[in-house]
């Protein structure tokens, strides 16, 4: 008896015929793979796209920011504050510096609260931070004003009781307009609100604080040497490293060790770290979708084996061997997976382009991602069909024909 032959064209024809017998079920079966592969492509594409945006944002903000901390008390417990009175002017005189200013968290007397009224129980929250800052520190934070203005050198030098608050803080205090010159009370001391900030590009915690001039804070509450004073410096592009090296000596030529400089982080290391975190998080979600898709294909293929037991028996009786049955069902599950992979790749690519256009970004999708995605769908389908195909090949012909 001649050996039976089952060519590639026959395998493909039989697998397509098996899928078209129940098109609705086949479409639903591929849905899991479509979601998995689509998520895979979209995640890798969006990660690559956002990585380029991270680089751009780093260059605009982080690469032009230098922070200087007062560590005088760590070096000498009897040392005075490390920043001199003319610290802002000294640093702003360095080449490449745009704005520079000193700031610190004010230590309020116990029980002091921020209120919009001098009497009654109108305290806002359990604890509201009050930050003392020079005009240069506010400008270095790159704020966006919703109303009013920032305090300037004149208001600072004359120790005026004025304050700048975030828009969220203004809502909590019931301040909707500055035309009436509203005041807030920090403890029992009134401060006129002259500016409401809607956003800052640096020092986001300022939006949750009440910012007052440093000279006013010193006059009302004092300025302890261990208040954790810092200086925020904004520089031109490419000048941050040089400024960070010169700042301690410029401020304290007698004791530069009293100042600790925090230069911008390395952009390559930042990008690698962020990209790695994004990849690990989102690829896990893609893997879960692929597992769901594989389970769907396996379940449908197994049900098909049970429903087509008579067909399997007839094929075996006509000369088909166990390996032919295995290949047939693997071809069906693999075709479902590959089809889902192709559709998922298309949907994932479209998703990346749409998100990039909406956010006004440049879409970035690596060629390897687009090429590998359909293969991932094919492999998912083949793995999902292994057990059902093996079970189909083990069906005894005589028993199958009796059903």
Coordinates of C-alpha atoms in Angstrom, one line a residue, residues 64-66 96-101 136 139-142 202 232-236 243:
X64 CA 19.5 73.0 32.7
X65 CA 18.8 72.6 36.4
X66 CA 21.4 72.7 39.3
X96 CA 25.3 80.6 31.5
X97 CA 23.1 81.2 34.5
X98 CA 19.5 82.4 33.8
X99 CA 18.0 82.6 37.2
X100 CA 19.1 81.5 40.7
X101 CA 17.5 81.8 44.1
X136 CA 15.2 84.3 41.7
X139 CA 11.7 82.5 38.4
X140 CA 14.0 79.4 38.2
X141 CA 11.0 77.2 38.9
X142 CA 9.5 78.5 35.6
X202 CA 10.5 72.7 38.3
X232 CA 17.7 76.4 42.6
X233 CA 19.6 77.4 39.5
X234 CA 18.4 77.4 35.9
X235 CA 21.1 77.6 33.3
X236 CA 21.4 77.8 29.5
X243 CA 28.0 76.1 36.8

